[in-house]
């Protein structure tokens, strides 16, 4: 059995630098909803149940890890998931959306300009009319309940590290909306939080992460936050050869470890670039694997 928190082997660069890398294997948690998405859904599901919701309505792209997790967990709760999909639906459907349907989920296509408005879109009223007792969850599960779930997750991981006698200078995590990093930042037992945005324009995330963290915990030490926004590798769903090779290298060194192409690979890659540049002050770093391996089905590899 693989331990949830273990050291990982890294390319040469690391050895010389004295940086020690560990990884927390969120990808091995929860068979039906591995990674961070379950943690973001946890309190949302409890609230939906409490309100007697019959439907949970959310948003996502055709390969969304969030929708994949949502479909799987709703099935067990006897709640019907409804997904507003970014853009039109292709008749074939992606493997992710086919899984969603197999869980009893319902799909709504959208215009991209409307989709972008999220909860402000006119789709919200139109969809609400069709599905009674709906509980709405924003894209990625990134509302205050989502941050709260990641805050709990951070507590669990830091307790585990402590029990193993491990002290870290920093945790490294990928970001899309930043809700996961916000929950980690807000937790008083975490060290520095190094955030690697997977999307372009991630520099703007910093303020957003701070805002979410403060609303979770007013005492949040914001100085723990470090955002590294130059490792998005072209943005969402781009997998340049340098990143592909990097994923392979890590997998060859650590045969039981797979990184996902959109999020976690950029964390490990970005960390190595930072180490090469010689500016990194944190030496003992814990990468939190946020899952997302089902997303490989969107790539021809
Ligand atoms: C959704 C996702 C993220 C981003 O989480 P945010 O809370 O939106 O920042 C990171 N990693 C994986 C694998 C994801 O699926």
PDB file of C-alpha atoms and ligand atoms in Angstrom:
ATOM      1  CA  UNK A   1       0.000   0.000   0.000  1.00  0.00           C
ATOM      2  CA  UNK A   2       1.222   3.502  -0.815  1.00  0.00           C
ATOM      3  CA  UNK A   3       1.540   5.830   2.159  1.00  0.00           C
ATOM      4  CA  UNK A   4      -0.542   9.008   1.713  1.00  0.00           C
ATOM      5  CA  UNK A   5       2.408  11.259   2.566  1.00  0.00           C
ATOM      6  CA  UNK A   6       5.819  10.251   1.247  1.00  0.00           C
ATOM      7  CA  UNK A   7       9.051  11.667  -0.196  1.00  0.00           C
ATOM      8  CA  UNK A   8       9.399  11.770  -3.962  1.00  0.00           C
ATOM      9  CA  UNK A   9      12.450  11.242  -6.120  1.00  0.00           C
ATOM     10  CA  UNK A  10      13.375  14.202  -8.229  1.00  0.00           C
ATOM     11  CA  UNK A  11      15.737  15.021 -11.099  1.00  0.00           C
ATOM     12  CA  UNK A  12      19.364  16.061 -10.469  1.00  0.00           C
ATOM     13  CA  UNK A  13      18.620  19.739  -9.947  1.00  0.00           C
ATOM     14  CA  UNK A  14      17.073  19.054  -6.610  1.00  0.00           C
ATOM     15  CA  UNK A  15      19.941  17.072  -5.143  1.00  0.00           C
ATOM     16  CA  UNK A  16      22.380  19.921  -5.482  1.00  0.00           C
ATOM     17  CA  UNK A  17      19.947  22.465  -4.127  1.00  0.00           C
ATOM     18  CA  UNK A  18      19.281  20.609  -0.896  1.00  0.00           C
ATOM     19  CA  UNK A  19      15.532  20.908  -1.433  1.00  0.00           C
ATOM     20  CA  UNK A  20      13.544  17.930  -0.137  1.00  0.00           C
ATOM     21  CA  UNK A  21      10.246  17.198  -1.759  1.00  0.00           C
ATOM     22  CA  UNK A  22       7.377  15.274  -0.239  1.00  0.00           C
ATOM     23  CA  UNK A  23       3.956  14.695  -1.668  1.00  0.00           C
ATOM     24  CA  UNK A  24       0.556  14.255  -0.090  1.00  0.00           C
ATOM     25  CA  UNK A  25      -1.402  11.862  -2.277  1.00  0.00           C
ATOM     26  CA  UNK A  26      -4.821  13.461  -2.555  1.00  0.00           C
ATOM     27  CA  UNK A  27      -5.142  11.478  -5.773  1.00  0.00           C
ATOM     28  CA  UNK A  28      -5.437   8.293  -3.710  1.00  0.00           C
ATOM     29  CA  UNK A  29      -8.279   9.535  -1.518  1.00  0.00           C
ATOM     30  CA  UNK A  30     -11.953   8.794  -2.132  1.00  0.00           C
ATOM     31  CA  UNK A  31     -12.284   6.243  -4.972  1.00  0.00           C
ATOM     32  CA  UNK A  32     -15.184   8.080  -6.594  1.00  0.00           C
ATOM     33  CA  UNK A  33     -13.971  11.642  -6.169  1.00  0.00           C
ATOM     34  CA  UNK A  34     -10.202  11.773  -5.640  1.00  0.00           C
ATOM     35  CA  UNK A  35      -8.316  15.033  -5.113  1.00  0.00           C
ATOM     36  CA  UNK A  36      -9.546  18.412  -3.986  1.00  0.00           C
ATOM     37  CA  UNK A  37     -13.023  18.334  -5.525  1.00  0.00           C
ATOM     38  CA  UNK A  38     -14.517  16.087  -2.873  1.00  0.00           C
ATOM     39  CA  UNK A  39     -13.291  18.462  -0.172  1.00  0.00           C
ATOM     40  CA  UNK A  40     -14.900  21.411  -1.939  1.00  0.00           C
ATOM     41  CA  UNK A  41     -18.169  19.514  -2.266  1.00  0.00           C
ATOM     42  CA  UNK A  42     -18.349  18.054   1.232  1.00  0.00           C
ATOM     43  CA  UNK A  43     -20.002  20.990   3.042  1.00  0.00           C
ATOM     44  CA  UNK A  44     -22.054  21.872  -0.022  1.00  0.00           C
ATOM     45  CA  UNK A  45     -23.563  18.392  -0.053  1.00  0.00           C
ATOM     46  CA  UNK A  46     -24.340  18.547   3.651  1.00  0.00           C
ATOM     47  CA  UNK A  47     -26.069  21.882   3.147  1.00  0.00           C
ATOM     48  CA  UNK A  48     -27.996  20.618   0.129  1.00  0.00           C
ATOM     49  CA  UNK A  49     -29.202  17.613   2.123  1.00  0.00           C
ATOM     50  CA  UNK A  50     -30.179  19.825   5.020  1.00  0.00           C
ATOM     51  CA  UNK A  51     -32.218  22.056   2.724  1.00  0.00           C
ATOM     52  CA  UNK A  52     -33.951  19.002   1.292  1.00  0.00           C
ATOM     53  CA  UNK A  53     -32.549  19.658  -2.181  1.00  0.00           C
ATOM     54  CA  UNK A  54     -33.531  17.302  -4.983  1.00  0.00           C
ATOM     55  CA  UNK A  55     -31.048  18.678  -7.489  1.00  0.00           C
ATOM     56  CA  UNK A  56     -27.548  20.050  -7.275  1.00  0.00           C
ATOM     57  CA  UNK A  57     -26.882  22.403 -10.146  1.00  0.00           C
ATOM     58  CA  UNK A  58     -23.398  23.431 -11.168  1.00  0.00           C
ATOM     59  CA  UNK A  59     -21.105  24.474 -14.016  1.00  0.00           C
ATOM     60  CA  UNK A  60     -18.129  22.972 -15.810  1.00  0.00           C
ATOM     61  CA  UNK A  61     -16.261  22.318 -19.027  1.00  0.00           C
ATOM     62  CA  UNK A  62     -16.555  19.051 -20.992  1.00  0.00           C
ATOM     63  CA  UNK A  63     -13.564  17.542 -19.127  1.00  0.00           C
ATOM     64  CA  UNK A  64     -14.299  19.081 -15.738  1.00  0.00           C
ATOM     65  CA  UNK A  65     -12.869  17.294 -12.696  1.00  0.00           C
ATOM     66  CA  UNK A  66     -15.491  19.076 -10.624  1.00  0.00           C
ATOM     67  CA  UNK A  67     -18.440  17.699 -12.618  1.00  0.00           C
ATOM     68  CA  UNK A  68     -16.887  14.270 -12.579  1.00  0.00           C
ATOM     69  CA  UNK A  69     -16.688  14.303  -8.789  1.00  0.00           C
ATOM     70  CA  UNK A  70     -20.150  15.851  -8.479  1.00  0.00           C
ATOM     71  CA  UNK A  71     -21.784  13.138 -10.587  1.00  0.00           C
ATOM     72  CA  UNK A  72     -20.164  10.393  -8.568  1.00  0.00           C
ATOM     73  CA  UNK A  73     -21.016  11.723  -5.131  1.00  0.00           C
ATOM     74  CA  UNK A  74     -24.599  12.736  -5.958  1.00  0.00           C
ATOM     75  CA  UNK A  75     -25.393   9.237  -7.074  1.00  0.00           C
ATOM     76  CA  UNK A  76     -24.774   7.943  -3.556  1.00  0.00           C
ATOM     77  CA  UNK A  77     -26.905  10.696  -2.001  1.00  0.00           C
ATOM     78  CA  UNK A  78     -29.949  10.231  -4.168  1.00  0.00           C
ATOM     79  CA  UNK A  79     -29.725  13.778  -5.473  1.00  0.00           C
ATOM     80  CA  UNK A  80     -29.808  14.479  -9.202  1.00  0.00           C
ATOM     81  CA  UNK A  81     -26.855  16.524 -10.481  1.00  0.00           C
ATOM     82  CA  UNK A  82     -27.502  19.056 -13.233  1.00  0.00           C
ATOM     83  CA  UNK A  83     -24.550  20.539 -15.137  1.00  0.00           C
ATOM     84  CA  UNK A  84     -24.428  23.660 -17.241  1.00  0.00           C
ATOM     85  CA  UNK A  85     -21.685  22.870 -19.725  1.00  0.00           C
ATOM     86  CA  UNK A  86     -19.338  25.499 -21.093  1.00  0.00           C
ATOM     87  CA  UNK A  87     -20.167  25.841 -24.784  1.00  0.00           C
ATOM     88  CA  UNK A  88     -22.307  23.631 -26.941  1.00  0.00           C
ATOM     89  CA  UNK A  89     -22.575  19.884 -26.486  1.00  0.00           C
ATOM     90  CA  UNK A  90     -20.901  17.620 -29.015  1.00  0.00           C
ATOM     91  CA  UNK A  91     -23.109  14.624 -29.838  1.00  0.00           C
ATOM     92  CA  UNK A  92     -20.285  12.188 -28.943  1.00  0.00           C
ATOM     93  CA  UNK A  93     -19.896  13.669 -25.466  1.00  0.00           C
ATOM     94  CA  UNK A  94     -16.550  13.470 -23.701  1.00  0.00           C
ATOM     95  CA  UNK A  95     -15.736  10.512 -21.420  1.00  0.00           C
ATOM     96  CA  UNK A  96     -16.196  12.875 -18.457  1.00  0.00           C
ATOM     97  CA  UNK A  97     -19.708  13.841 -19.513  1.00  0.00           C
ATOM     98  CA  UNK A  98     -20.609  10.261 -20.351  1.00  0.00           C
ATOM     99  CA  UNK A  99     -19.643   9.291 -16.815  1.00  0.00           C
ATOM    100  CA  UNK A 100     -21.771  12.156 -15.532  1.00  0.00           C
ATOM    101  CA  UNK A 101     -24.787  10.844 -17.434  1.00  0.00           C
ATOM    102  CA  UNK A 102     -24.190   7.311 -16.195  1.00  0.00           C
ATOM    103  CA  UNK A 103     -24.546   8.725 -12.680  1.00  0.00           C
ATOM    104  CA  UNK A 104     -27.991  10.005 -13.615  1.00  0.00           C
ATOM    105  CA  UNK A 105     -26.808  13.547 -14.331  1.00  0.00           C
ATOM    106  CA  UNK A 106     -28.503  16.048 -16.630  1.00  0.00           C
ATOM    107  CA  UNK A 107     -26.613  18.269 -19.094  1.00  0.00           C
ATOM    108  CA  UNK A 108     -27.417  21.810 -20.239  1.00  0.00           C
ATOM    109  CA  UNK A 109     -25.422  23.369 -23.054  1.00  0.00           C
ATOM    110  CA  UNK A 110     -24.652  27.085 -22.922  1.00  0.00           C
ATOM    111  CA  UNK A 111     -23.351  29.988 -24.946  1.00  0.00           C
ATOM    112  CA  UNK A 112     -19.832  30.803 -23.827  1.00  0.00           C
ATOM    113  CA  UNK A 113     -20.628  34.448 -23.144  1.00  0.00           C
ATOM    114  CA  UNK A 114     -23.492  33.406 -20.889  1.00  0.00           C
ATOM    115  CA  UNK A 115     -21.472  30.672 -19.235  1.00  0.00           C
ATOM    116  CA  UNK A 116     -18.804  33.182 -18.290  1.00  0.00           C
ATOM    117  CA  UNK A 117     -21.334  35.091 -16.193  1.00  0.00           C
ATOM    118  CA  UNK A 118     -21.707  32.086 -13.885  1.00  0.00           C
ATOM    119  CA  UNK A 119     -24.310  32.680 -11.189  1.00  0.00           C
ATOM    120  CA  UNK A 120     -25.114  36.049 -12.804  1.00  0.00           C
ATOM    121  CA  UNK A 121     -26.151  34.387 -16.050  1.00  0.00           C
ATOM    122  CA  UNK A 122     -29.781  34.336 -17.184  1.00  0.00           C
ATOM    123  CA  UNK A 123     -29.363  30.585 -17.410  1.00  0.00           C
ATOM    124  CA  UNK A 124     -29.707  30.385 -13.650  1.00  0.00           C
ATOM    125  CA  UNK A 125     -33.355  31.464 -13.758  1.00  0.00           C
ATOM    126  CA  UNK A 126     -34.101  29.297 -16.792  1.00  0.00           C
ATOM    127  CA  UNK A 127     -32.600  26.167 -15.265  1.00  0.00           C
ATOM    128  CA  UNK A 128     -34.097  26.786 -11.820  1.00  0.00           C
ATOM    129  CA  UNK A 129     -37.533  26.808 -13.388  1.00  0.00           C
ATOM    130  CA  UNK A 130     -37.029  23.280 -14.684  1.00  0.00           C
ATOM    131  CA  UNK A 131     -35.604  21.654 -11.579  1.00  0.00           C
ATOM    132  CA  UNK A 132     -37.387  22.105  -8.294  1.00  0.00           C
ATOM    133  CA  UNK A 133     -35.524  22.363  -5.020  1.00  0.00           C
ATOM    134  CA  UNK A 134     -32.196  23.032  -6.659  1.00  0.00           C
ATOM    135  CA  UNK A 135     -29.039  23.754  -4.695  1.00  0.00           C
ATOM    136  CA  UNK A 136     -26.538  25.807  -6.713  1.00  0.00           C
ATOM    137  CA  UNK A 137     -22.797  25.306  -6.601  1.00  0.00           C
ATOM    138  CA  UNK A 138     -20.529  27.636  -8.596  1.00  0.00           C
ATOM    139  CA  UNK A 139     -17.908  26.380 -11.049  1.00  0.00           C
ATOM    140  CA  UNK A 140     -15.264  24.192  -9.430  1.00  0.00           C
ATOM    141  CA  UNK A 141     -17.233  24.029  -6.157  1.00  0.00           C
ATOM    142  CA  UNK A 142     -15.448  27.233  -5.196  1.00  0.00           C
ATOM    143  CA  UNK A 143     -17.818  28.967  -2.797  1.00  0.00           C
ATOM    144  CA  UNK A 144     -17.354  29.545   0.937  1.00  0.00           C
ATOM    145  CA  UNK A 145     -18.348  25.942   1.707  1.00  0.00           C
ATOM    146  CA  UNK A 146     -15.702  24.851  -0.759  1.00  0.00           C
ATOM    147  CA  UNK A 147     -13.020  26.919   0.972  1.00  0.00           C
ATOM    148  CA  UNK A 148     -14.205  25.585   4.315  1.00  0.00           C
ATOM    149  CA  UNK A 149     -13.777  21.995   3.109  1.00  0.00           C
ATOM    150  CA  UNK A 150     -10.216  22.718   1.972  1.00  0.00           C
ATOM    151  CA  UNK A 151      -9.506  24.350   5.318  1.00  0.00           C
ATOM    152  CA  UNK A 152     -10.562  21.065   6.988  1.00  0.00           C
ATOM    153  CA  UNK A 153      -8.407  19.191   4.518  1.00  0.00           C
ATOM    154  CA  UNK A 154      -5.382  21.314   5.425  1.00  0.00           C
ATOM    155  CA  UNK A 155      -5.918  20.517   9.100  1.00  0.00           C
ATOM    156  CA  UNK A 156      -6.018  16.792   8.351  1.00  0.00           C
ATOM    157  CA  UNK A 157      -2.864  16.901   6.232  1.00  0.00           C
ATOM    158  CA  UNK A 158      -0.920  18.969   8.743  1.00  0.00           C
ATOM    159  CA  UNK A 159      -1.901  16.607  11.561  1.00  0.00           C
ATOM    160  CA  UNK A 160      -0.665  13.696   9.487  1.00  0.00           C
ATOM    161  CA  UNK A 161       2.663  15.444   8.839  1.00  0.00           C
ATOM    162  CA  UNK A 162       3.035  16.155  12.527  1.00  0.00           C
ATOM    163  CA  UNK A 163       2.333  12.542  13.445  1.00  0.00           C
ATOM    164  CA  UNK A 164       5.112  11.481  11.080  1.00  0.00           C
ATOM    165  CA  UNK A 165       7.446  13.998  12.704  1.00  0.00           C
ATOM    166  CA  UNK A 166       7.709  15.998   9.481  1.00  0.00           C
ATOM    167  CA  UNK A 167       8.092  19.761   9.431  1.00  0.00           C
ATOM    168  CA  UNK A 168       7.635  21.671   6.211  1.00  0.00           C
ATOM    169  CA  UNK A 169       8.719  25.171   5.232  1.00  0.00           C
ATOM    170  CA  UNK A 170       6.041  25.296   2.568  1.00  0.00           C
ATOM    171  CA  UNK A 171       3.215  23.477   0.847  1.00  0.00           C
ATOM    172  CA  UNK A 172       2.947  23.716  -2.935  1.00  0.00           C
ATOM    173  CA  UNK A 173      -0.425  23.544  -4.627  1.00  0.00           C
ATOM    174  CA  UNK A 174      -2.002  24.196  -7.997  1.00  0.00           C
ATOM    175  CA  UNK A 175      -4.777  26.736  -8.475  1.00  0.00           C
ATOM    176  CA  UNK A 176      -7.689  27.310 -10.797  1.00  0.00           C
ATOM    177  CA  UNK A 177     -10.150  29.450  -8.856  1.00  0.00           C
ATOM    178  CA  UNK A 178      -7.828  29.553  -5.828  1.00  0.00           C
ATOM    179  CA  UNK A 179     -10.404  28.175  -3.378  1.00  0.00           C
ATOM    180  CA  UNK A 180      -8.177  25.250  -2.412  1.00  0.00           C
ATOM    181  CA  UNK A 181      -5.155  27.456  -1.726  1.00  0.00           C
ATOM    182  CA  UNK A 182      -7.384  29.865   0.200  1.00  0.00           C
ATOM    183  CA  UNK A 183      -8.499  27.077   2.535  1.00  0.00           C
ATOM    184  CA  UNK A 184      -4.883  25.997   3.025  1.00  0.00           C
ATOM    185  CA  UNK A 185      -3.761  29.564   3.672  1.00  0.00           C
ATOM    186  CA  UNK A 186      -6.507  30.159   6.232  1.00  0.00           C
ATOM    187  CA  UNK A 187      -5.480  27.130   8.290  1.00  0.00           C
ATOM    188  CA  UNK A 188      -3.241  28.220  11.162  1.00  0.00           C
ATOM    189  CA  UNK A 189      -1.197  24.998  11.172  1.00  0.00           C
ATOM    190  CA  UNK A 190       0.073  25.308   7.580  1.00  0.00           C
ATOM    191  CA  UNK A 191       3.480  26.788   6.671  1.00  0.00           C
ATOM    192  CA  UNK A 192       4.035  29.010   3.583  1.00  0.00           C
ATOM    193  CA  UNK A 193       1.607  28.246   0.761  1.00  0.00           C
ATOM    194  CA  UNK A 194       3.243  28.281  -2.680  1.00  0.00           C
ATOM    195  CA  UNK A 195       0.550  28.575  -5.333  1.00  0.00           C
ATOM    196  CA  UNK A 196       1.050  27.647  -9.002  1.00  0.00           C
ATOM    197  CA  UNK A 197      -1.859  28.896 -11.132  1.00  0.00           C
ATOM    198  CA  UNK A 198      -2.737  26.549 -14.010  1.00  0.00           C
ATOM    199  CA  UNK A 199      -4.332  29.297 -16.048  1.00  0.00           C
ATOM    200  CA  UNK A 200      -3.025  32.433 -17.690  1.00  0.00           C
ATOM    201  CA  UNK A 201      -3.349  35.653 -15.752  1.00  0.00           C
ATOM    202  CA  UNK A 202      -2.920  33.865 -12.436  1.00  0.00           C
ATOM    203  CA  UNK A 203      -1.249  36.894 -10.880  1.00  0.00           C
ATOM    204  CA  UNK A 204      -4.685  38.321 -10.254  1.00  0.00           C
ATOM    205  CA  UNK A 205      -5.492  35.270  -8.157  1.00  0.00           C
ATOM    206  CA  UNK A 206      -3.423  36.516  -5.260  1.00  0.00           C
ATOM    207  CA  UNK A 207      -6.002  39.072  -4.098  1.00  0.00           C
ATOM    208  CA  UNK A 208      -8.818  36.622  -4.658  1.00  0.00           C
ATOM    209  CA  UNK A 209      -7.109  33.929  -2.577  1.00  0.00           C
ATOM    210  CA  UNK A 210      -6.494  36.419   0.241  1.00  0.00           C
ATOM    211  CA  UNK A 211     -10.107  37.545   0.177  1.00  0.00           C
ATOM    212  CA  UNK A 212     -11.422  33.974   0.363  1.00  0.00           C
ATOM    213  CA  UNK A 213      -8.944  33.042   3.098  1.00  0.00           C
ATOM    214  CA  UNK A 214      -9.917  36.046   5.225  1.00  0.00           C
ATOM    215  CA  UNK A 215     -13.594  35.240   4.988  1.00  0.00           C
ATOM    216  CA  UNK A 216     -12.790  31.729   6.203  1.00  0.00           C
ATOM    217  CA  UNK A 217     -10.533  32.993   9.011  1.00  0.00           C
ATOM    218  CA  UNK A 218     -10.087  36.671   9.810  1.00  0.00           C
ATOM    219  CA  UNK A 219      -6.805  35.860  11.541  1.00  0.00           C
ATOM    220  CA  UNK A 220      -5.246  34.400   8.402  1.00  0.00           C
ATOM    221  CA  UNK A 221      -1.553  35.177   8.112  1.00  0.00           C
ATOM    222  CA  UNK A 222      -1.564  36.515   4.542  1.00  0.00           C
ATOM    223  CA  UNK A 223       2.240  36.737   4.460  1.00  0.00           C
ATOM    224  CA  UNK A 224       2.331  32.936   4.027  1.00  0.00           C
ATOM    225  CA  UNK A 225       1.028  33.266   0.456  1.00  0.00           C
ATOM    226  CA  UNK A 226       3.415  33.092  -2.527  1.00  0.00           C
ATOM    227  CA  UNK A 227       1.988  33.005  -6.062  1.00  0.00           C
ATOM    228  CA  UNK A 228       4.142  31.792  -8.977  1.00  0.00           C
ATOM    229  CA  UNK A 229       2.185  32.760 -12.042  1.00  0.00           C
ATOM    230  CA  UNK A 230       4.683  32.044 -14.833  1.00  0.00           C
ATOM    231  CA  UNK A 231       4.271  28.261 -14.994  1.00  0.00           C
ATOM    232  CA  UNK A 232       0.857  27.910 -16.621  1.00  0.00           C
ATOM    233  CA  UNK A 233       2.614  26.501 -19.730  1.00  0.00           C
ATOM    234  CA  UNK A 234       0.227  28.216 -22.141  1.00  0.00           C
ATOM    235  CA  UNK A 235      -2.873  27.863 -19.992  1.00  0.00           C
ATOM    236  CA  UNK A 236      -5.729  25.451 -19.679  1.00  0.00           C
ATOM    237  CA  UNK A 237      -5.559  22.223 -21.716  1.00  0.00           C
ATOM    238  CA  UNK A 238      -2.166  23.107 -23.226  1.00  0.00           C
ATOM    239  CA  UNK A 239       0.412  20.388 -22.873  1.00  0.00           C
ATOM    240  CA  UNK A 240       3.676  21.498 -24.463  1.00  0.00           C
ATOM    241  CA  UNK A 241       6.389  18.838 -25.034  1.00  0.00           C
ATOM    242  CA  UNK A 242       8.531  20.208 -22.194  1.00  0.00           C
ATOM    243  CA  UNK A 243       5.711  19.523 -19.742  1.00  0.00           C
ATOM    244  CA  UNK A 244       4.951  16.114 -21.271  1.00  0.00           C
ATOM    245  CA  UNK A 245       8.587  15.110 -20.860  1.00  0.00           C
ATOM    246  CA  UNK A 246       8.639  16.390 -17.345  1.00  0.00           C
ATOM    247  CA  UNK A 247       5.593  14.312 -16.393  1.00  0.00           C
ATOM    248  CA  UNK A 248       7.327  11.239 -17.840  1.00  0.00           C
ATOM    249  CA  UNK A 249      10.542  11.931 -15.950  1.00  0.00           C
ATOM    250  CA  UNK A 250       8.730  12.189 -12.640  1.00  0.00           C
ATOM    251  CA  UNK A 251       6.793   9.026 -13.397  1.00  0.00           C
ATOM    252  CA  UNK A 252       9.971   7.115 -14.285  1.00  0.00           C
ATOM    253  CA  UNK A 253      11.566   8.180 -11.019  1.00  0.00           C
ATOM    254  CA  UNK A 254       8.412   7.445  -8.997  1.00  0.00           C
ATOM    255  CA  UNK A 255       6.590   4.574 -10.670  1.00  0.00           C
ATOM    256  CA  UNK A 256       3.509   4.790  -8.454  1.00  0.00           C
ATOM    257  CA  UNK A 257       3.044   8.521  -9.018  1.00  0.00           C
ATOM    258  CA  UNK A 258       1.134  10.110 -11.881  1.00  0.00           C
ATOM    259  CA  UNK A 259       0.661  13.830 -12.254  1.00  0.00           C
ATOM    260  CA  UNK A 260      -2.310  15.275 -14.091  1.00  0.00           C
ATOM    261  CA  UNK A 261      -1.621  17.373 -17.204  1.00  0.00           C
ATOM    262  CA  UNK A 262      -3.601  20.491 -16.283  1.00  0.00           C
ATOM    263  CA  UNK A 263      -2.797  21.193 -12.656  1.00  0.00           C
ATOM    264  CA  UNK A 264      -0.358  19.109 -10.631  1.00  0.00           C
ATOM    265  CA  UNK A 265       2.291  18.692 -13.346  1.00  0.00           C
ATOM    266  CA  UNK A 266       2.741  22.458 -13.458  1.00  0.00           C
ATOM    267  CA  UNK A 267       3.415  22.570  -9.721  1.00  0.00           C
ATOM    268  CA  UNK A 268       6.264  20.085  -9.838  1.00  0.00           C
ATOM    269  CA  UNK A 269       7.617  21.599 -13.051  1.00  0.00           C
ATOM    270  CA  UNK A 270       7.379  25.163 -11.731  1.00  0.00           C
ATOM    271  CA  UNK A 271       9.067  24.190  -8.485  1.00  0.00           C
ATOM    272  CA  UNK A 272      12.001  22.775 -10.378  1.00  0.00           C
ATOM    273  CA  UNK A 273      12.329  25.977 -12.424  1.00  0.00           C
ATOM    274  CA  UNK A 274      12.338  27.993  -9.217  1.00  0.00           C
ATOM    275  CA  UNK A 275      14.995  25.748  -7.733  1.00  0.00           C
ATOM    276  CA  UNK A 276      17.144  26.177 -10.833  1.00  0.00           C
ATOM    277  CA  UNK A 277      16.868  29.911 -10.560  1.00  0.00           C
ATOM    278  CA  UNK A 278      18.351  29.574  -7.085  1.00  0.00           C
ATOM    279  CA  UNK A 279      15.984  32.003  -5.431  1.00  0.00           C
ATOM    280  CA  UNK A 280      13.946  29.533  -3.449  1.00  0.00           C
ATOM    281  CA  UNK A 281      14.303  29.888   0.286  1.00  0.00           C
ATOM    282  CA  UNK A 282      11.984  27.063   1.298  1.00  0.00           C
ATOM    283  CA  UNK A 283      13.840  23.774   1.590  1.00  0.00           C
ATOM    284  CA  UNK A 284      11.343  21.233   2.902  1.00  0.00           C
ATOM    285  CA  UNK A 285       8.361  21.332   0.611  1.00  0.00           C
ATOM    286  CA  UNK A 286       5.158  19.320   0.600  1.00  0.00           C
ATOM    287  CA  UNK A 287       3.343  19.126  -2.726  1.00  0.00           C
ATOM    288  CA  UNK A 288      -0.347  18.467  -2.330  1.00  0.00           C
ATOM    289  CA  UNK A 289      -1.580  16.254  -5.169  1.00  0.00           C
ATOM    290  CA  UNK A 290      -5.043  17.577  -5.939  1.00  0.00           C
ATOM    291  CA  UNK A 291      -6.044  14.669  -8.228  1.00  0.00           C
ATOM    292  CA  UNK A 292      -7.439  15.311 -11.695  1.00  0.00           C
ATOM    293  CA  UNK A 293      -6.143  12.138 -13.334  1.00  0.00           C
ATOM    294  CA  UNK A 294      -9.446  11.564 -15.144  1.00  0.00           C
ATOM    295  CA  UNK A 295      -8.542  14.713 -17.095  1.00  0.00           C
ATOM    296  CA  UNK A 296      -5.964  12.724 -19.073  1.00  0.00           C
ATOM    297  CA  UNK A 297      -8.849  11.498 -21.195  1.00  0.00           C
ATOM    298  CA  UNK A 298      -8.934  14.910 -22.842  1.00  0.00           C
ATOM    299  CA  UNK A 299      -5.438  14.374 -24.267  1.00  0.00           C
ATOM    300  CA  UNK A 300      -4.271  12.145 -27.072  1.00  0.00           C
ATOM    301  CA  UNK A 301      -1.331  10.456 -25.432  1.00  0.00           C
TER     302      UNK A 301
HETATM  303  C1  LIG B   1      -9.913  21.970  -9.785  1.00  0.00           C
HETATM  304  C2  LIG B   1      -8.504  21.551  -9.579  1.00  0.00           C
HETATM  305  C3  LIG B   1      -7.547  22.435  -9.037  1.00  0.00           C
HETATM  306  C4  LIG B   1      -7.847  23.868  -8.741  1.00  0.00           C
HETATM  307  O1  LIG B   1      -8.546  24.052  -7.547  1.00  0.00           O
HETATM  308  P1  LIG B   1      -9.057  25.523  -7.150  1.00  0.00           P
HETATM  309  O2  LIG B   1      -9.668  25.340  -5.823  1.00  0.00           O
HETATM  310  O3  LIG B   1     -10.070  25.935  -8.179  1.00  0.00           O
HETATM  311  O4  LIG B   1      -7.910  26.437  -7.163  1.00  0.00           O
HETATM  312  C5  LIG B   1      -6.275  21.944  -8.803  1.00  0.00           C
HETATM  313  N1  LIG B   1      -5.936  20.670  -9.118  1.00  0.00           N
HETATM  314  C6  LIG B   1      -6.821  19.816  -9.657  1.00  0.00           C
HETATM  315  C7  LIG B   1      -6.363  18.451 -10.018  1.00  0.00           C
HETATM  316  C8  LIG B   1      -8.124  20.223  -9.906  1.00  0.00           C
HETATM  317  O5  LIG B   1      -9.005  19.361 -10.464  1.00  0.00           O
END
